[in-house]
Every structure is written in structure tokens, then in C-alpha cells.
Amino acid sequence: MKLGIPKEIFPDERRVAATPPSVHKLIALGYDVVVEAGAGEAAHYRDEAYEAVGAAVAVDTRALWSEADFILKVRAPMDNPALGKHEADLMKPGAFLVSYIWPAQNPELLQKLAARNITSFAIDSLPRISRAQKMDALSAMANIAGYRAVIEAANRFGRFFTGQVTAAGKVPPAKVMVIGAGVAGLAAVGAANSMGAVVRAFDTRLEVKEQIESMGAEFLQLDFGDEDGSGSGGYAKQMSDEFIKAEMALFAEQAREVDIIITTALIPGKPAPKLITADMVKSMKPGSVIVDLASERGGNCELTEPGKVVEQHGVTLIGYTDLPSRMAKVASDLYATNLFHLLTELTPDKNGQPAVNMDDDVIRGLTVVLGHDVTWPPPQPQAPVSPKPAPGTEEPSAEQQAAARRQSERRSLIGKGALLVATVAALYAVGAHAPESFLRHFTVFVLACFIGWQVIWNVTASLHTPLMSVTNAISGIIVIGAMLHLARAESIAVGIMAFVAVLIASINVGGGFRVTHRMLRMFRK
């Protein structure tokens, strides 16, 4: 089967759907790969690099579209002004297509593809499950967009990100607020924090708090009861009106204080929510920057102009819709890898013939058109049914659990009582028959064991290793005592026991000092 890689015609799109390394792997799956001349130039991949790995280079765009059995693209098919036809109309009937399609926003495109009998896979509709992570192009591109957003903000911002102390005075660090802690938001948090900024992040999903804090940022949390914005598929859901009101008040307060705002908030199938109002922009300090990653879906800021950089009230608003494309080489590498993994799933026999298994959750979620049928949206996954417990293994009732707990406590008390009686009897037997000299030493031994146990037991577990340096002194005393016994041993048994005591205590002293020395080196520059 012939697999075609056309050149992207969307304005300012620099990515390509396949790179020479991925083409080499696609050929190993049994496909004959044809790349349009110049398709990889903007991503710094020359036609010669494709030919070197076994791909053919096509000069005739129309022929590539009409002869290819399988098309790999970045952007959804669109009108080609040079050829005067829609790209879907250029495709061979019965062909296959993989690209971004955004089926919820493009129902007309789905009907056009179905009319042409073109089985279409929307990479943007990939289910968010663990097995599909290697094909998750949305996450890969969002990671790039979040990083690039910080770079664009730094380029427009008039100060250092990190604090500086110079002979001319002190420069405070930049304050950055990231709204939305998905893949793009976390990438922005990491990039801004690594550049030395003071980073704050907000998300309606409380589950991301630990992720944000682990990356060195402050989580802005609303005290709003148990309301959580965690939706299906790892996305956020629509919040209540009261929550949104409190959220907007928080953003208004932060806008007056921070220098840079990066917004990433999106809800699947809906326009981007407006989170930064014109009044908030007006309240920001002159020279501040807003990077709106949701600009392609209308923007999170009321004043954002998609695809443009504008200045309003002394604040620079960046509304680029092509942030991943501005890092075309790495974006193409990641996207091409995602598509290769998808074709690996579609071509299990490695014979160059895709097999669409609609019983596979991943393939079913991706498939928006199957032949002449529009198959989007996919059916909602059914909740797993818990198997009925086998007879005799049912979950015990609350009364049964309480009775079992009481019985366990009684057994524990009986065991402790028996241990106490046995200990008292043993101590009485020793005191009744042992000589007075032994009894004095035995008393000291028992007290030392008790005090030592209490000391160790009440020390935090994280301090057990530093505690070894303290026990070295105690072990030193044991060495001295054992050496005295060894010097005046009256029998072989006493000599052997004294030697063993010297040996064990010496090991403890040496090991303790070694561990302590290694710990001290951790705090040296």
C-alpha cells in the first residue's frame, strides 16, 4: 500500500507528518512511502534525507493525493488554492487518512470524507488511557506549546525572570501565574521555574496540586468545599456559577500582582472559557505579558486576537496559534513517532495493509469515519461490572467487622498479659538464684535495654541514620570494656566472648563513622 506524506498548506504550519527516522520504520511495516517535494523543508528535513531511507519524492501534488492509499497529515484536509480543490476531494475513494480533524467542530468535513469513502482517524480524538500514551499527539504538542509559551513571554518581557543582585541594584524575580495544569500548564510551570521565576498555578482539579508543588510552584486553591473540576479523560469539567465567581475574584487579585499570565484552560467540545477580562488586563502592571494558549479556540482572555500579538493598556497579549509549529523539528519528530505507533497498531502483520479493529478501544476512539459511515462520537465506555464474590467470600457486614475487631483486641490483651507474666516469672527466678554481683550487672543491663529502646523508638525514622553517629560513642565504651575483659580473661570462653564483643563493636564504630562522613559530604559545596 502506498503511503503519502503531503506538504502542509495551512498558513505558517512548519511541521511534517513523517520524518526520515519514522519513514524508515513505516517502510519496515510494509508501506511504500511517498513524500511530497519540500514537505520537510520547514522542519529542516531535506528531500535527500527521505530518499536516503527509502522513500520516493513526488513533485506532482495532485498525483500524490490521488495515488496514495493512505495519507498522513498534520492539519485537517482543507481547500488547496493552488489546485482549486479541497484536499478531501483529491483523495482516492476508499483511502485512509490520519490527521488532526477536530470532529466536534468540523461535522461538514466528516460528511465530505464519508461521501468519498475515506476511513479517517482523528489523532485529536485519541482516548486518554495508559495503553494509548505512545500515540498521544495532543500531549506531545501541548508539552511543546507550554514550554514555548514561556520562551515567548520571556522574549516580550522587559526584565529578568530570575532575581538579580548587581552593583547597580537589585532586580526582583518575575512572578508568573499559569492557569490550567494540564500537560501544557505543567510544561509552562517547569520552564518558568527553571528560569528562576516565582511561579503560581491554578486548576479546578484538586488532584494536580501535588504535581504543581513538586515542580516548585505554588498551588492557588480556592476554599470552596468539596467541588472538584476533574472531568473524564483527564480534562476539566464545567464548574458551578458560585465557583466561577470565586475563581474570577482570585484571577482579578492575582492579575494586579503578577507580571506574566499563561492561560491553557480548555473544555472539550466547547469554546475556551473567558477567564481574563478586559478589566483584569487593565489592572496589570505596564510591561506585563499574557500568553493565551487557548487562542485557537477563542482564547481565555477577552482581548486576545488569535494568531496575533497585540498591546492593550500597556500589556502585551500573545495569541499565537502555532506555538508547536514554532519548534517545527522537535514537534515533527514527536508527531511522526505518535503516528508510527498508531500505524503499528493498525498493521499488526507488518504487511502494509491496515486492519481497522473496531473492538479495540483505542482504534474505535480514533476512528471518526469508517467507509461511508460517520462513527463519531464513539460510544461511552461502560463501567466495569464487579464480579460477584464466590460463596463464602462475601464482604462481612459492619456488625461482623466490629465483632472481629473486638475479638482481635481481646486476643492481643491476653497475649500481652501472658508475656508480662512470663517476664515477671523469669526476672523472679533470676533474682532468687543468681549471685549478688551478677544481679547488679543484670539490673544495669535491663535498664539500659529499656532506656535504649525508648530513645530509639521515639526518634523520627528519618533521623535513624544520623543517630548512628551517637551510637558510636556507646560502642566505643563497649570496646574498652571488652578489651579489659580480654586482657584478664580467666577462661577460654570469657576470652572468646570478649573478642567477639571487641570485633562487633569495632564494626559498628567504623560503619557509623563511614555513614556519618558520607552524610556530611552531602552538605559540602
XYZ file of C-alpha atoms in Angstrom:
525
model
C 0.000 0.000 0.000
C 1.265 3.458 -0.946
C 1.508 5.889 1.966
C 1.621 9.605 1.084
C 3.088 12.497 3.084
C 1.851 15.780 1.556
C 3.243 19.219 2.282
C 1.166 21.224 4.757
C -0.556 24.265 3.218
C -2.060 25.757 6.379
C -0.568 29.269 6.903
C 2.623 29.203 8.999
C 2.427 25.418 9.510
C 6.015 24.148 9.547
C 5.503 20.615 10.830
C 5.546 17.469 8.727
C 3.703 14.224 9.456
C 6.701 11.935 8.888
C 10.431 12.376 9.384
C 13.235 10.282 7.858
C 13.593 8.127 11.012
C 9.841 7.439 11.105
C 9.719 6.788 7.340
C 12.360 4.109 7.786
C 10.123 2.413 10.383
C 6.996 2.809 8.236
C 8.727 1.050 5.354
C 9.539 -1.796 7.753
C 5.760 -2.109 8.338
C 5.341 -2.905 4.643
C 4.316 0.522 3.288
C 5.668 2.246 0.178
C 6.232 5.815 1.348
C 5.953 8.806 -0.991
C 6.835 12.291 0.308
C 5.893 15.487 -1.488
C 8.900 17.553 -2.508
C 9.698 20.165 0.156
C 7.320 18.687 2.730
C 10.009 18.601 5.408
C 11.974 21.716 4.480
C 10.401 23.949 7.158
C 11.264 21.296 9.788
C 14.844 21.091 8.464
C 14.422 17.740 6.712
C 15.596 17.786 3.117
C 14.220 15.602 0.350
C 17.581 13.820 0.139
C 17.170 12.624 3.744
C 13.861 10.968 2.843
C 15.330 9.348 -0.267
C 18.256 8.031 1.780
C 15.890 5.942 3.947
C 13.961 4.520 1.002
C 11.119 6.991 0.396
C 10.147 8.313 -3.032
C 9.852 12.078 -3.532
C 6.858 13.287 -5.565
C 6.896 16.604 -7.404
C 3.258 16.421 -8.581
C 0.999 17.274 -5.623
C -2.202 16.176 -7.350
C -0.704 12.802 -8.277
C 0.440 12.185 -4.705
C -3.063 12.788 -3.336
C -4.852 10.773 -5.982
C -2.494 7.778 -5.985
C -1.828 7.368 -2.256
C -3.837 4.714 -0.421
C -3.043 6.190 2.976
C -2.424 9.877 3.787
C -0.594 11.128 6.873
C -1.112 14.822 7.655
C -0.810 17.316 10.474
C -3.694 19.709 9.785
C -7.166 18.621 8.748
C -7.861 18.491 4.979
C -8.679 21.942 3.622
C -9.130 23.820 0.367
C -5.949 23.842 -1.715
C -5.889 27.216 -3.507
C -3.088 26.151 -5.831
C -5.100 23.190 -7.154
C -8.522 24.760 -6.748
C -9.963 21.743 -4.926
C -10.499 20.531 -1.400
C -7.837 18.065 -0.265
C -10.523 15.508 0.618
C -11.767 15.644 -2.996
C -8.221 14.952 -4.202
C -8.018 11.658 -2.316
C -8.650 8.256 -3.843
C -12.049 6.798 -2.859
C -11.596 4.093 -0.237
C -8.311 5.563 1.034
C -7.266 6.073 4.655
C -6.434 9.341 6.437
C -4.722 10.232 9.718
C -4.536 13.861 10.861
C -5.962 16.369 13.282
C -9.649 16.616 12.354
C -11.434 18.076 15.411
C -14.667 16.223 14.585
C -16.838 18.186 17.038
C -16.003 21.427 15.239
C -15.963 20.028 11.671
C -19.122 17.963 11.030
C -19.141 19.072 7.372
C -15.654 17.653 6.892
C -16.772 14.316 8.319
C -19.639 14.174 5.828
C -17.300 15.056 2.965
C -14.870 12.285 3.966
C -17.704 9.774 4.344
C -19.047 10.686 0.901
C -15.606 9.853 -0.517
C -15.482 6.522 1.415
C -12.344 7.698 3.232
C -11.732 5.908 6.527
C -10.448 8.680 8.781
C -8.597 8.603 12.085
C -8.619 11.810 14.173
C -5.421 11.842 16.206
C -7.037 14.510 18.415
C -9.767 12.029 19.452
C -7.352 9.521 20.957
C -8.729 8.072 24.226
C -6.763 9.175 27.271
C -5.824 5.711 28.562
C -2.451 4.268 29.537
C -2.116 1.991 26.519
C -2.588 4.930 24.149
C 0.077 7.217 25.650
C 2.625 6.395 22.937
C 0.153 7.764 20.342
C -0.919 10.829 22.333
C -0.068 13.640 19.921
C -2.172 16.140 21.879
C 0.025 15.715 24.957
C 3.212 15.843 22.894
C 2.204 19.094 21.210
C 0.837 20.579 24.444
C 4.176 19.950 26.135
C 5.932 21.914 23.390
C 3.326 24.689 23.487
C 3.688 25.147 27.255
C 7.464 25.385 27.022
C 7.334 27.723 24.032
C 4.788 29.958 25.792
C 7.366 30.751 28.477
C 10.014 31.461 25.829
C 7.655 33.839 24.008
C 6.767 35.553 27.287
C 10.438 35.976 28.184
C 11.091 37.471 24.759
C 8.386 40.124 25.271
C 9.012 40.715 28.980
C 11.318 43.611 29.808
C 13.100 42.085 32.800
C 14.972 39.048 34.016
C 12.958 36.003 35.021
C 15.308 35.213 37.889
C 16.179 37.721 40.592
C 19.473 39.541 40.152
C 21.722 41.358 42.598
C 24.086 43.683 40.754
C 26.313 46.638 41.573
C 23.576 48.868 40.174
C 20.892 47.443 42.439
C 18.585 44.516 42.999
C 16.143 43.171 40.379
C 13.258 41.092 41.799
C 12.275 37.822 40.084
C 9.337 37.753 37.691
C 6.033 36.481 39.000
C 4.256 34.039 36.690
C 0.726 32.689 37.016
C -0.280 29.619 34.988
C -3.998 28.915 34.621
C -4.668 25.255 33.892
C -2.298 22.496 34.993
C -2.680 20.019 32.173
C 0.270 18.941 30.074
C 0.811 22.443 28.641
C 0.368 24.113 32.010
C 2.815 21.817 33.789
C 5.343 22.311 30.993
C 4.989 26.076 31.420
C 5.379 25.745 35.201
C 8.568 23.714 34.782
C 10.071 26.071 32.212
C 9.269 29.243 34.187
C 10.542 27.746 37.442
C 13.787 26.602 35.800
C 14.336 30.181 34.599
C 14.106 31.464 38.172
C 10.618 32.972 38.210
C 8.222 32.829 41.148
C 5.511 30.559 39.761
C 1.898 30.158 40.819
C -0.592 27.828 39.179
C -4.336 27.327 39.361
C -6.520 24.439 38.294
C -10.050 23.389 39.158
C -8.832 19.808 39.570
C -7.523 19.373 43.102
C -5.714 16.203 42.065
C -2.962 18.246 40.332
C -1.952 20.097 43.498
C 0.882 17.706 44.318
C 2.152 17.792 40.728
C 2.315 21.587 40.781
C 4.031 21.744 44.167
C 6.513 19.021 43.195
C 7.657 21.277 40.333
C 8.402 24.142 42.705
C 5.265 26.229 42.111
C 2.586 27.458 44.499
C -0.881 25.995 44.024
C -3.626 28.609 44.171
C -6.501 26.791 45.813
C -9.994 28.080 46.389
C -11.591 27.201 49.719
C -14.809 26.027 48.120
C -15.931 22.887 49.858
C -15.525 19.594 48.026
C -16.232 20.877 44.498
C -13.651 19.434 42.122
C -13.231 20.097 38.403
C -11.910 16.670 37.423
C -13.710 15.517 34.292
C -13.408 12.472 32.079
C -10.278 11.752 30.069
C -8.036 13.936 32.229
C -9.821 17.161 31.218
C -11.545 19.722 33.414
C -15.321 20.000 33.605
C -17.698 22.943 33.817
C -17.883 24.357 37.347
C -20.801 25.879 39.260
C -21.608 29.584 38.961
C -20.541 30.203 42.567
C -17.177 28.549 41.959
C -16.615 30.556 38.781
C -17.391 33.778 40.631
C -14.819 32.986 43.318
C -12.361 31.893 40.635
C -12.676 35.188 38.766
C -12.131 37.119 42.003
C -8.901 35.165 42.534
C -7.717 35.932 38.988
C -8.511 39.629 39.435
C -6.428 39.704 42.622
C -3.514 37.860 41.020
C -3.600 39.976 37.839
C -2.716 43.080 39.847
C 0.305 41.319 41.344
C 1.896 39.028 38.735
C 3.980 40.006 35.706
C 3.115 37.171 33.332
C -0.074 35.143 32.887
C -0.142 31.946 30.814
C -3.604 30.519 30.179
C -4.236 26.953 28.971
C -7.852 26.296 30.010
C -9.946 24.288 27.556
C -13.096 22.184 27.879
C -13.525 19.527 25.127
C -16.219 20.347 22.598
C -16.769 23.892 23.898
C -15.269 27.342 23.248
C -12.415 28.350 25.525
C -13.761 29.846 28.788
C -13.145 33.574 29.288
C -11.035 33.813 32.432
C -9.127 37.090 31.989
C -11.419 40.059 31.485
C -10.578 43.420 29.969
C -10.685 44.985 33.454
C -8.117 42.454 34.692
C -5.821 43.312 31.787
C -6.223 46.996 32.570
C -5.272 46.381 36.213
C -1.995 44.645 35.332
C 1.323 46.437 35.641
C 2.631 48.102 32.454
C 5.032 45.792 30.650
C 3.204 42.643 31.745
C 2.611 39.778 29.317
C -0.290 37.372 28.716
C 0.230 34.241 26.614
C -3.106 32.706 25.610
C -2.633 29.070 24.619
C -6.377 28.701 24.069
C -6.466 31.403 21.380
C -7.253 28.913 18.593
C -10.495 28.053 20.427
C -11.426 31.691 21.065
C -8.963 32.449 23.846
C -9.142 32.628 27.633
C -8.640 36.409 27.542
C -11.317 38.753 26.247
C -8.761 40.880 24.402
C -6.835 38.061 22.703
C -6.625 38.229 18.919
C -5.907 34.699 17.595
C -2.669 34.480 15.657
C -1.528 37.977 16.620
C 0.498 39.854 19.222
C -1.277 42.996 20.399
C -0.750 45.538 23.170
C -3.667 46.646 25.308
C -3.378 49.023 28.297
C 0.404 48.556 28.308
C 0.072 44.747 28.447
C 1.337 42.507 25.627
C -1.142 39.794 24.634
C 0.324 36.876 22.673
C -2.312 34.908 20.789
C -0.160 32.645 18.632
C -1.984 29.561 17.375
C 1.144 27.846 16.070
C 3.389 27.500 19.118
C 4.300 23.821 18.449
C 4.996 24.743 14.832
C 7.490 27.364 16.033
C 9.611 24.424 17.202
C 8.979 22.506 13.990
C 11.805 19.997 14.155
C 11.126 18.564 17.603
C 7.355 18.835 17.065
C 7.639 16.878 13.803
C 9.826 14.269 15.481
C 7.290 13.672 18.248
C 4.241 13.792 15.986
C 5.820 11.403 13.475
C 6.601 8.992 16.315
C 2.972 9.152 17.506
C 1.727 8.312 14.001
C 4.208 5.461 13.633
C 2.889 3.871 16.826
C -0.652 4.276 15.513
C 0.196 2.571 12.242
C 1.926 -0.185 14.195
C -1.427 -0.843 15.906
C -3.244 -0.690 12.549
C -0.755 -3.010 10.832
C -0.120 -5.894 13.248
C 1.004 -8.227 10.448
C 3.534 -5.694 9.071
C 2.251 -6.300 5.546
C 1.384 -2.725 4.634
C -2.360 -3.436 4.896
C -4.193 -1.590 7.705
C -6.778 -3.578 9.669
C -9.371 -1.469 11.492
C -10.348 -3.358 14.628
C -13.410 -1.549 15.972
C -13.387 -3.778 19.059
C -10.151 -2.101 20.143
C -10.953 0.843 22.424
C -8.075 2.928 21.072
C -8.847 2.349 17.392
C -12.575 2.832 17.980
C -11.981 6.159 19.703
C -9.755 7.396 16.865
C -12.000 6.310 14.018
C -14.359 9.151 13.104
C -15.268 7.867 9.619
C -15.360 4.192 8.619
C -16.020 3.837 4.914
C -19.255 5.688 4.184
C -20.286 5.866 7.854
C -19.562 8.675 10.282
C -18.639 6.864 13.504
C -18.034 9.883 15.706
C -18.701 10.266 18.574
C -17.660 6.861 19.913
C -19.903 5.133 22.460
C -19.227 5.915 26.074
C -17.145 3.191 27.730
C -19.194 1.013 30.032
C -18.281 0.953 33.663
C -16.656 -2.359 34.569
C -19.015 -4.748 36.317
C -17.614 -6.119 39.523
C -17.753 -9.912 39.578
C -19.978 -11.470 42.191
C -17.992 -12.904 45.090
C -17.783 -16.648 45.389
C -19.948 -18.253 48.084
C -18.340 -17.798 51.462
C -16.175 -14.840 50.330
C -18.754 -12.059 50.677
C -17.719 -8.792 52.301
C -18.532 -9.027 56.053
C -21.143 -6.651 57.438
C -20.314 -3.756 59.760
C -21.505 -5.774 62.794
C -19.322 -8.716 61.801
C -16.304 -6.454 61.323
C -16.843 -4.851 64.756
C -17.163 -8.280 66.422
C -13.985 -9.477 64.703
C -12.159 -6.320 65.821
C -13.235 -6.837 69.450
C -12.127 -10.465 69.346
C -8.754 -9.434 67.944
C -8.314 -6.850 70.723
C -9.128 -9.485 73.379
C -6.546 -11.858 71.913
C -3.969 -9.064 71.884
C -4.624 -8.256 75.545
C -4.379 -11.933 76.519
C -1.082 -12.244 74.642
C 0.359 -9.161 76.282
C -0.756 -10.351 79.716
C 0.851 -13.748 79.200
C 4.105 -12.093 78.066
C 4.103 -9.856 81.142
C 3.560 -12.828 83.494
C 6.341 -14.812 81.810
C 8.728 -11.843 82.062
C 7.991 -11.301 85.775
C 8.454 -15.025 86.472
C 11.801 -15.042 84.626
C 13.053 -11.971 86.483
C 11.965 -13.515 89.835
C 13.793 -16.747 89.035
C 16.959 -14.828 88.147
C 16.750 -12.702 91.307
C 16.138 -15.731 93.546
C 19.048 -17.859 92.351
C 21.680 -15.561 90.775
C 24.642 -14.224 92.828
C 24.554 -10.604 94.007
C 27.359 -9.434 91.635
C 25.508 -10.824 88.595
C 22.242 -9.262 89.754
C 23.779 -5.773 89.855
C 25.109 -6.109 86.297
C 21.844 -7.664 85.112
C 19.845 -4.777 86.572
C 22.025 -2.258 84.719
C 21.622 -4.319 81.526
C 17.815 -4.388 81.764
C 17.620 -0.652 82.463
C 19.986 0.072 79.572
C 17.830 -2.011 77.223
C 14.681 -0.227 78.367
C 16.159 3.259 78.063
C 17.779 2.445 74.724
C 14.509 1.081 73.347
C 12.604 4.196 74.423
C 15.253 6.509 72.928
C 15.293 4.762 69.546
C 11.505 4.257 69.409
C 10.799 7.969 69.959
C 13.228 9.173 67.281
C 11.732 10.022 63.870
C 12.542 7.377 61.252
C 14.265 9.954 59.044
C 16.783 10.580 61.867
C 17.787 6.963 62.385
C 20.824 7.282 60.119
C 22.215 10.406 61.890
C 21.595 8.583 65.171
C 24.327 6.112 64.220
C 26.962 8.770 64.908
C 25.693 8.994 68.507
C 25.796 5.230 68.989
C 29.472 5.249 68.007
C 30.347 6.684 71.397
C 28.352 3.955 73.169
C 30.071 1.331 71.031
C 33.417 2.869 71.995
C 32.615 2.224 75.657
C 31.774 -1.394 74.795
C 35.135 -1.778 73.039
C 37.001 -0.518 76.136
C 35.082 -2.833 78.480
C 35.547 -5.836 76.206
C 39.282 -5.130 75.881
C 39.619 -5.051 79.685
C 37.884 -8.441 79.948
C 40.055 -9.781 77.138
C 43.236 -8.690 78.949
C 42.360 -10.528 82.154
C 40.294 -13.409 80.833
C 40.367 -16.335 83.263
C 38.914 -18.852 80.848
C 38.797 -19.528 77.107
C 35.020 -18.928 76.997
C 35.369 -15.462 78.551
C 38.218 -14.634 76.162
C 36.197 -15.680 73.106
C 33.170 -13.661 74.203
C 35.336 -10.600 74.897
C 36.990 -10.923 71.451
C 33.606 -11.182 69.710
C 32.414 -8.087 71.628
C 35.502 -6.124 70.543
C 35.011 -7.232 66.921
C 31.287 -6.385 66.701
C 31.653 -3.042 68.493
C 34.586 -2.083 66.236
C 32.495 -2.837 63.134
C 29.700 -0.655 64.490
C 32.122 2.209 65.216
C 33.762 2.014 61.778
C 30.455 1.713 59.900
C 28.881 4.549 61.862
C 31.738 6.932 61.131
C 31.692 5.973 57.448
C 27.966 6.644 57.093
C 28.269 9.906 59.025
C 31.137 11.014 56.775
C 29.078 10.301 53.648
C 26.166 12.312 55.050
C 28.394 15.281 55.833
C 29.722 15.254 52.263
C 26.153 15.787 51.001
C 26.129 19.239 52.618
C 29.505 20.337 51.259
C 29.681 22.508 48.142
